[in-house]
Amino acid sequence: MPIFAYKALSANGSVSTGEIDAADRPEALRVLDKKGLQPVNLKETAPSATRKASATAKPKTGEDNRVNKTKTETKETPIPDGPIKLKRQEVVLFTEELSDMLSAGLQLEPALKSMENRQELGNLKAVSFKIRQIVRDGVNFSVALKKVSPSFGPLYCSLAAAGEASGALDDILKRQAHYLKTLAELQTRLILAMIYPAFLVVAGIGVSIVFVTVLIPQLTALIQSTPGGKIPLGAAILIWTAAFLKKWWIVLVLTIFAAAIFLKAWKDNDANKPAWDRIKLKIPLIGPVITSRFYVQFLETMANLVGNGLPLLRALELSRDATQNRGLRGELDKVIAQVGDGRSFSKALIRNGAFPPLLIDMISVGEQTGKIDQSLRRAAERYDKELDKSLQKIMALIMPVVLIIMAGLIGTMAYLMITAIFQTISNLH
């Protein structure tokens, strides 16, 4: 019987190695699963002569039945070639289902198998099948996610890698599902909040077009036909602006379009991404939201990693890898370098100078009490509330800002036109 050498993760996150006897690789995987081990690497070290001989022989009836069964399952569940794109709600559903099964005590491969056998999951059945096949070959779950679907994204894969390393994959996935649902809810709220301002913007653009194409030319003709009529300065500026827009509007639209393309190409260039990420942190309203979201994600990830026994330095490295903003990632690099030199976590944050004092104080208390994971989690909850307040503030400001801009634009044009009309009437007396 062949001998398989394995490297696997136990339920408590520790790594174990050894050898087992099994007829084939699937049986070896089943043996490991019964022992409560999640294989990371599984290699056959001593194949038997009987197996080599049977490989060249004609398959027996039982083997034929297994082959036919596999073909039947493949027909029932067609697996598309190449990466599979998922909708956001499908990613959320996959994350919730998998985290619930892992929390219930299932190992990763049986959990994926269970999702693969579900009838109502659609594309997730194919995703689960492909991920399970890759994981069975000893590849990490986070790497399998990246290979199977681009819809999971770099942040998702980095957090999954952190969960694998700490043995807290179920907690990490649960947090990620909450984050994705919060993001989807925010986008829905933003769309609903923008419906009325969008109508106002469209109405304002329509009124401006009427001013430029109808009312301003009539006003100009009226003033010019009046004896001694003189166009006021404000009205002259308005008339000149209208004439300029009528003549050059195509050039302006193309210029704006070209500038947008240039900006996208510039920020998508790998050399410019760090600068773009730093610029985003300085944008009013948006910058604080990005920073608060970073604190929540960073603190939650650190709490899960440290709480599951990972060394502080390794937890910092994994949390840095899960950070998408390169400006913030650079600050974490500095903290990691100082912690690697022997400084405490809180003192490294103080020397860095980029982190708020409240966060540092809470981490310092955790270091002193020996419960840094609990302090990190409380800090994450606090910044989660701050993030929610910032988002509510932005949503509340959208409507007044749009109203003020439209009222100022249309009111200015109306004021200039009425002033010009009254001055023309006064010239007639």
Coordinates of C-alpha atoms in Angstrom, one line a residue:
M1 CA 0.0 0.0 0.0
P2 CA 1.4 3.5 -0.9
I3 CA 2.7 5.7 1.9
F4 CA 1.8 9.4 1.9
A5 CA 3.7 12.1 3.7
Y6 CA 1.6 15.0 4.9
K7 CA 1.7 18.4 6.4
A8 CA -1.6 19.6 7.9
L9 CA -3.3 22.1 10.2
S10 CA -5.1 20.8 13.3
A11 CA -8.3 22.4 14.7
N12 CA -6.3 24.6 17.1
G13 CA -4.1 26.0 14.3
S14 CA -1.0 24.0 15.0
V15 CA 1.0 22.3 12.2
S16 CA 1.6 18.6 12.3
T17 CA 3.5 16.3 9.9
G18 CA 3.7 12.5 9.5
E19 CA 3.0 9.6 7.2
I20 CA -0.1 7.5 6.6
D21 CA -0.9 4.3 4.6
A22 CA -3.7 4.7 2.0
A23 CA -4.8 3.0 -1.2
D24 CA -4.8 6.3 -3.1
R25 CA -4.8 10.1 -2.6
P26 CA -8.6 10.5 -2.0
E27 CA -8.4 7.8 0.7
A28 CA -5.4 9.6 2.3
L29 CA -7.4 12.8 2.4
R30 CA -10.4 11.0 4.0
V31 CA -8.1 9.6 6.7
L32 CA -6.7 13.0 7.5
D33 CA -10.2 14.4 7.6
K34 CA -11.3 11.8 10.1
K35 CA -8.3 12.8 12.3
G36 CA -9.5 16.4 12.2
L37 CA -6.6 17.6 10.1
Q38 CA -6.7 20.0 7.2
P39 CA -4.0 19.0 4.7
V40 CA -1.5 21.7 3.5
N41 CA 0.8 19.4 1.6
L42 CA 0.2 15.7 0.7
K43 CA 2.8 13.7 -1.3
E44 CA 3.1 10.0 -2.1
T45 CA 6.5 8.8 -1.0
A46 CA 6.4 5.0 -1.6
P47 CA 4.0 3.8 -4.3
S48 CA 3.3 0.0 -4.3
A49 CA 4.1 -2.3 -7.1
T50 CA 0.6 -3.6 -7.2
R51 CA -0.7 0.0 -7.9
K52 CA 1.8 0.5 -10.7
A53 CA 0.7 -2.8 -12.3
S54 CA -2.9 -1.9 -12.0
A55 CA -2.3 1.5 -13.6
T56 CA -1.5 -0.3 -16.9
A57 CA -4.3 -2.9 -16.6
K58 CA -7.8 -2.5 -17.8
P59 CA -10.1 -0.9 -15.1
K60 CA -12.4 -3.2 -13.3
T61 CA -16.2 -3.0 -13.2
G62 CA -16.2 -1.1 -9.9
E63 CA -13.7 1.4 -11.3
D64 CA -15.8 1.8 -14.4
N65 CA -18.7 2.6 -12.2
R66 CA -16.7 5.3 -10.4
V67 CA -15.6 6.8 -13.7
N68 CA -19.1 6.8 -15.0
K69 CA -20.3 8.4 -11.8
T70 CA -17.8 11.2 -12.1
K71 CA -18.8 11.9 -15.7
T72 CA -22.4 12.0 -14.7
E73 CA -21.7 14.5 -11.9
T74 CA -19.7 16.6 -14.4
K75 CA -22.7 16.6 -16.7
E76 CA -25.0 17.6 -13.9
T77 CA -22.7 20.4 -12.8
P78 CA -21.0 22.0 -15.8
I79 CA -17.8 23.7 -14.7
P80 CA -16.8 26.7 -16.9
D81 CA -13.2 27.0 -18.0
G82 CA -11.1 30.0 -16.8
P83 CA -11.8 32.4 -13.9
I84 CA -15.5 32.7 -12.8
K85 CA -16.9 36.1 -12.2
L86 CA -19.3 36.5 -9.3
K87 CA -21.8 39.2 -8.3
R88 CA -21.2 40.9 -5.0
Q89 CA -24.2 39.2 -3.4
E90 CA -22.8 35.8 -4.5
V91 CA -19.5 36.6 -2.8
V92 CA -21.3 37.6 0.3
L93 CA -23.4 34.4 0.2
F94 CA -20.3 32.2 -0.3
T95 CA -18.5 33.9 2.5
E96 CA -21.4 33.6 4.9
E97 CA -22.1 29.9 4.0
L98 CA -18.4 28.9 4.4
S99 CA -17.8 30.8 7.6
D100 CA -21.0 29.2 9.2
M101 CA -19.8 25.7 8.2
L102 CA -16.3 26.3 9.5
S103 CA -17.7 27.7 12.7
A104 CA -19.8 24.5 13.1
G105 CA -16.6 22.5 13.2
L106 CA -16.3 21.3 9.5
Q107 CA -12.9 21.2 7.9
L108 CA -12.4 23.3 4.8
E109 CA -12.7 20.6 2.2
P110 CA -15.9 19.0 3.5
A111 CA -17.4 22.5 3.8
L112 CA -16.6 23.2 0.2
K113 CA -18.0 19.8 -0.8
S114 CA -21.2 20.6 1.0
M115 CA -21.6 23.9 -0.8
E116 CA -20.8 22.1 -4.1
N117 CA -23.7 19.7 -3.5
R118 CA -26.2 22.5 -2.8
Q119 CA -28.9 23.0 -5.4
E120 CA -29.6 26.7 -5.2
L121 CA -26.2 28.3 -5.2
G122 CA -25.7 28.8 -9.0
N123 CA -22.2 29.9 -9.9
L124 CA -21.0 29.2 -6.3
K125 CA -21.3 25.5 -7.0
A126 CA -18.7 25.7 -9.7
V127 CA -16.5 28.0 -7.6
S128 CA -16.7 25.6 -4.6
F129 CA -15.8 22.7 -6.9
K130 CA -12.8 24.4 -8.4
I131 CA -11.5 25.7 -5.1
R132 CA -11.9 22.3 -3.5
Q133 CA -9.9 20.6 -6.3
I134 CA -7.1 23.1 -5.9
V135 CA -7.1 22.8 -2.1
R136 CA -7.0 19.0 -2.3
D137 CA -3.7 19.3 -4.1
G138 CA -2.2 21.1 -1.1
V139 CA -2.6 24.7 -2.3
N140 CA -3.5 27.3 0.3
F141 CA -7.2 28.4 0.3
S142 CA -6.2 32.1 -0.3
V143 CA -4.2 31.1 -3.4
A144 CA -7.1 29.0 -4.7
L145 CA -9.5 31.9 -4.3
K146 CA -7.2 34.1 -6.4
K147 CA -6.9 31.4 -9.1
V148 CA -10.6 30.6 -9.3
S149 CA -12.3 34.0 -9.3
P150 CA -11.1 37.7 -9.6
S151 CA -14.3 38.7 -7.8
F152 CA -12.8 37.9 -4.4
G153 CA -10.2 40.7 -4.8
P154 CA -6.7 41.2 -3.2
L155 CA -8.1 42.4 0.1
Y156 CA -10.3 39.3 0.4
C157 CA -7.5 36.9 -0.5
S158 CA -5.0 38.6 1.9
L159 CA -7.5 38.3 4.8
A160 CA -8.1 34.7 3.9
A161 CA -4.3 34.1 4.1
A162 CA -4.2 35.8 7.5
G163 CA -7.1 33.5 8.7
E164 CA -5.3 30.4 7.5
A165 CA -2.1 31.4 9.2
S166 CA -3.9 32.0 12.5
G167 CA -6.4 29.2 12.4
A168 CA -9.2 31.7 12.6
L169 CA -10.5 31.5 9.0
D170 CA -14.1 31.3 10.2
D171 CA -13.8 34.5 12.2
I172 CA -12.0 36.3 9.4
L173 CA -14.6 35.2 6.8
K174 CA -17.4 36.3 9.1
R175 CA -15.9 39.7 9.5
Q176 CA -15.4 39.9 5.8
A177 CA -19.0 39.0 5.1
H178 CA -20.1 41.8 7.5
Y179 CA -17.8 44.2 5.7
L180 CA -19.1 43.3 2.3
K181 CA -22.7 43.6 3.5
T182 CA -22.0 46.9 5.0
L183 CA -20.4 48.1 1.8
A184 CA -23.4 46.9 -0.3
E185 CA -25.8 48.6 2.2
L186 CA -23.8 51.8 1.9
Q187 CA -23.9 51.8 -1.9
T188 CA -27.6 51.2 -1.8
R189 CA -28.1 54.1 0.6
L190 CA -25.9 56.3 -1.5
I191 CA -27.9 55.5 -4.6
L192 CA -31.2 56.2 -2.9
A193 CA -29.8 59.4 -1.4
M194 CA -28.6 60.6 -4.8
I195 CA -31.9 60.1 -6.7
Y196 CA -33.4 63.4 -5.7
P197 CA -30.2 65.4 -6.1
A198 CA -29.8 63.8 -9.5
F199 CA -33.2 65.1 -10.5
L200 CA -32.2 68.5 -9.3
V201 CA -29.0 68.4 -11.3
V202 CA -30.8 67.3 -14.4
A203 CA -33.4 70.1 -13.9
G204 CA -30.7 72.6 -13.3
I205 CA -28.8 71.6 -16.5
G206 CA -32.1 71.9 -18.4
V207 CA -32.8 75.4 -17.0
S208 CA -29.3 76.5 -17.8
I209 CA -29.6 75.3 -21.4
V210 CA -32.9 77.3 -21.7
F211 CA -31.1 80.4 -20.4
V212 CA -28.2 80.0 -22.8
T213 CA -30.1 79.1 -25.9
V214 CA -33.4 81.1 -25.6
L215 CA -33.5 83.7 -22.8
I216 CA -30.0 85.2 -23.2
P217 CA -30.2 85.7 -27.0
Q218 CA -33.6 87.4 -26.5
L219 CA -32.2 89.6 -23.7
T220 CA -29.3 90.6 -25.9
A221 CA -31.6 91.5 -28.8
L222 CA -33.8 93.5 -26.5
I223 CA -31.0 95.6 -25.1
Q224 CA -29.4 96.2 -28.5
S225 CA -32.7 97.4 -30.0
T226 CA -33.2 99.9 -27.2
P227 CA -32.0 103.5 -27.9
G228 CA -29.0 104.1 -25.7
G229 CA -29.2 100.6 -24.3
K230 CA -26.1 99.4 -22.6
I231 CA -25.5 95.9 -21.5
P232 CA -24.5 95.7 -17.8
L233 CA -21.2 94.1 -16.9
G234 CA -22.8 91.1 -15.2
A235 CA -25.1 90.4 -18.1
A236 CA -22.2 90.9 -20.5
I237 CA -20.2 88.2 -18.7
L238 CA -23.2 85.9 -18.8
I239 CA -23.7 86.5 -22.5
W240 CA -20.0 86.0 -23.2
T241 CA -20.0 82.7 -21.2
A242 CA -23.1 81.5 -23.1
A243 CA -21.5 82.3 -26.5
F244 CA -18.3 80.6 -25.4
L245 CA -20.1 77.4 -24.3
K246 CA -22.2 77.3 -27.5
K247 CA -19.1 77.5 -29.6
W248 CA -16.6 75.3 -27.7
W249 CA -18.8 72.9 -25.8
I250 CA -17.5 69.9 -27.8
V251 CA -13.9 70.8 -27.1
L252 CA -14.7 71.2 -23.4
V253 CA -16.4 67.8 -23.3
L254 CA -13.6 66.1 -25.1
T255 CA -11.0 67.8 -22.8
I256 CA -12.8 66.6 -19.7
F257 CA -13.1 63.1 -21.2
A258 CA -9.4 63.0 -22.1
A259 CA -8.4 64.3 -18.6
A260 CA -10.5 61.5 -17.0
I261 CA -8.8 58.9 -19.1
F262 CA -5.3 60.4 -18.3
L263 CA -6.1 60.4 -14.6
K264 CA -7.3 56.8 -14.7
A265 CA -4.2 55.7 -16.6
W266 CA -1.9 57.6 -14.2
K267 CA -3.5 56.2 -11.0
D268 CA -3.5 52.6 -12.5
N269 CA 0.2 52.8 -13.1
D270 CA 2.0 50.8 -10.5
A271 CA 4.6 53.5 -10.1
N272 CA 2.0 56.1 -9.3
K273 CA -0.3 54.0 -7.0
P274 CA 1.5 55.0 -3.7
A275 CA 1.1 58.7 -4.6
W276 CA -2.5 58.2 -5.5
D277 CA -3.2 56.4 -2.3
R278 CA -1.7 59.2 -0.3
I279 CA -3.8 61.8 -2.2
K280 CA -7.0 59.8 -1.4
L281 CA -6.2 60.1 2.3
K282 CA -6.1 64.0 2.0
I283 CA -9.5 64.3 0.2
P284 CA -12.0 66.1 2.4
L285 CA -14.7 63.7 3.8
I286 CA -13.4 60.7 1.8
G287 CA -10.0 60.6 3.5
P288 CA -11.3 60.3 7.0
V289 CA -13.6 57.5 5.9
I290 CA -10.7 55.6 4.3
T291 CA -8.6 56.0 7.4
S292 CA -11.4 54.9 9.8
R293 CA -12.0 51.9 7.6
F294 CA -8.3 51.0 7.8
Y295 CA -8.3 51.2 11.6
V296 CA -11.4 48.9 11.8
Q297 CA -9.9 46.3 9.4
F298 CA -6.4 46.5 10.9
L299 CA -7.6 46.2 14.5
E300 CA -10.0 43.4 13.8
T301 CA -7.4 41.4 11.8
M302 CA -4.8 42.0 14.5
A303 CA -7.2 40.9 17.3
N304 CA -8.1 37.7 15.5
L305 CA -4.4 36.8 14.7
V306 CA -3.0 37.7 18.1
G307 CA -6.0 36.0 19.8
N308 CA -5.3 32.8 18.0
G309 CA -1.7 32.6 19.2
L310 CA 0.3 34.2 16.3
P311 CA 3.4 36.2 17.3
L312 CA 2.9 40.0 17.2
L313 CA 5.4 40.5 14.4
R314 CA 3.9 37.9 12.2
A315 CA 0.4 39.3 12.9
L316 CA 1.6 42.8 11.9
E317 CA 3.0 41.4 8.6
L318 CA -0.2 39.7 7.7
S319 CA -2.3 42.7 8.7
R320 CA 0.0 44.9 6.5
D321 CA -0.5 42.5 3.5
A322 CA -4.3 42.8 4.0
T323 CA -4.0 46.7 3.8
Q324 CA -4.8 47.9 0.3
N325 CA -3.8 51.6 0.7
R326 CA -0.1 51.8 0.0
G327 CA 0.3 55.0 2.0
L328 CA -1.0 53.3 5.1
R329 CA 0.9 50.2 4.3
G330 CA 4.1 52.2 4.3
E331 CA 3.3 53.4 7.8
L332 CA 2.8 49.8 8.9
D333 CA 6.2 48.9 7.4
K334 CA 7.8 51.5 9.7
V335 CA 6.0 50.0 12.7
I336 CA 7.0 46.5 11.8
A337 CA 10.6 47.5 11.5
Q338 CA 10.6 49.0 14.9
V339 CA 8.8 46.1 16.5
G340 CA 11.4 43.8 14.8
D341 CA 14.1 45.9 16.6
G342 CA 12.6 45.0 20.0
R343 CA 10.3 47.9 20.7
S344 CA 6.8 47.4 22.1
F345 CA 3.8 47.7 19.8
S346 CA 2.5 50.9 21.4
K347 CA 6.0 52.6 21.5
A348 CA 6.4 51.8 17.8
L349 CA 3.1 53.4 17.1
I350 CA 4.1 56.5 19.1
R351 CA 7.4 56.9 17.3
N352 CA 5.6 56.5 14.0
G353 CA 3.4 59.5 14.7
A354 CA 0.7 58.6 12.2
F355 CA -1.7 56.8 14.5
P356 CA -4.2 58.6 16.8
P357 CA -3.4 58.8 20.6
L358 CA -6.7 57.0 21.6
L359 CA -5.7 53.9 19.6
I360 CA -2.2 53.9 21.1
D361 CA -3.6 54.3 24.6
M362 CA -6.0 51.3 24.2
I363 CA -3.2 49.2 22.8
S364 CA -0.9 50.2 25.6
V365 CA -3.5 49.1 28.2
G366 CA -3.8 45.8 26.5
E367 CA 0.0 45.3 26.6
Q368 CA 0.1 46.1 30.3
T369 CA -2.8 43.8 31.2
G370 CA -1.7 41.0 28.9
K371 CA -5.0 41.1 27.0
I372 CA -3.9 42.9 23.8
D373 CA -6.4 41.0 21.6
Q374 CA -9.3 42.2 23.7
S375 CA -8.0 45.8 23.6
L376 CA -7.6 45.6 19.9
R377 CA -11.2 44.3 19.5
R378 CA -12.6 47.1 21.7
A379 CA -10.6 49.7 19.7
A380 CA -12.0 48.2 16.4
E381 CA -15.6 48.5 17.8
R382 CA -15.0 52.1 18.7
Y383 CA -13.6 53.0 15.3
D384 CA -16.4 51.1 13.6
K385 CA -18.9 53.4 15.4
E386 CA -16.8 56.4 14.3
L387 CA -16.9 55.2 10.7
D388 CA -20.6 54.8 10.8
K389 CA -20.9 58.4 12.1
S390 CA -18.7 59.7 9.3
L391 CA -20.7 57.9 6.7
Q392 CA -24.0 59.3 8.1
K393 CA -22.5 62.8 8.0
I394 CA -21.5 62.4 4.3
M395 CA -25.0 61.1 3.5
A396 CA -26.6 64.0 5.3
L397 CA -24.4 66.6 3.5
I398 CA -25.1 65.4 0.0
M399 CA -28.6 67.0 -0.3
P400 CA -27.8 70.4 1.1
V401 CA -24.6 70.8 -1.0
V402 CA -26.4 69.9 -4.2
L403 CA -29.2 72.3 -3.4
I404 CA -26.8 75.2 -2.6
I405 CA -24.8 74.7 -5.8
M406 CA -27.9 74.5 -8.0
A407 CA -29.6 77.4 -6.2
G408 CA -26.4 79.5 -6.6
L409 CA -26.0 78.7 -10.3
I410 CA -29.6 79.3 -11.4
G411 CA -30.1 82.2 -8.9
T412 CA -27.0 84.0 -10.3
M413 CA -28.2 83.7 -13.9
A414 CA -31.7 84.8 -13.0
Y415 CA -30.4 87.8 -11.0
L416 CA -28.1 89.0 -13.8
M417 CA -30.9 88.7 -16.4
I418 CA -33.5 90.5 -14.2
T419 CA -30.9 93.3 -13.5
A420 CA -30.3 93.7 -17.2
I421 CA -34.0 93.9 -17.9
F422 CA -34.7 96.5 -15.3
Q423 CA -31.7 98.6 -16.5
T424 CA -33.0 98.5 -20.0
I425 CA -36.5 99.6 -18.9
S426 CA -35.0 102.5 -16.9
N427 CA -33.2 103.6 -20.0
L428 CA -36.5 104.0 -21.9
H429 CA -37.7 106.7 -19.5

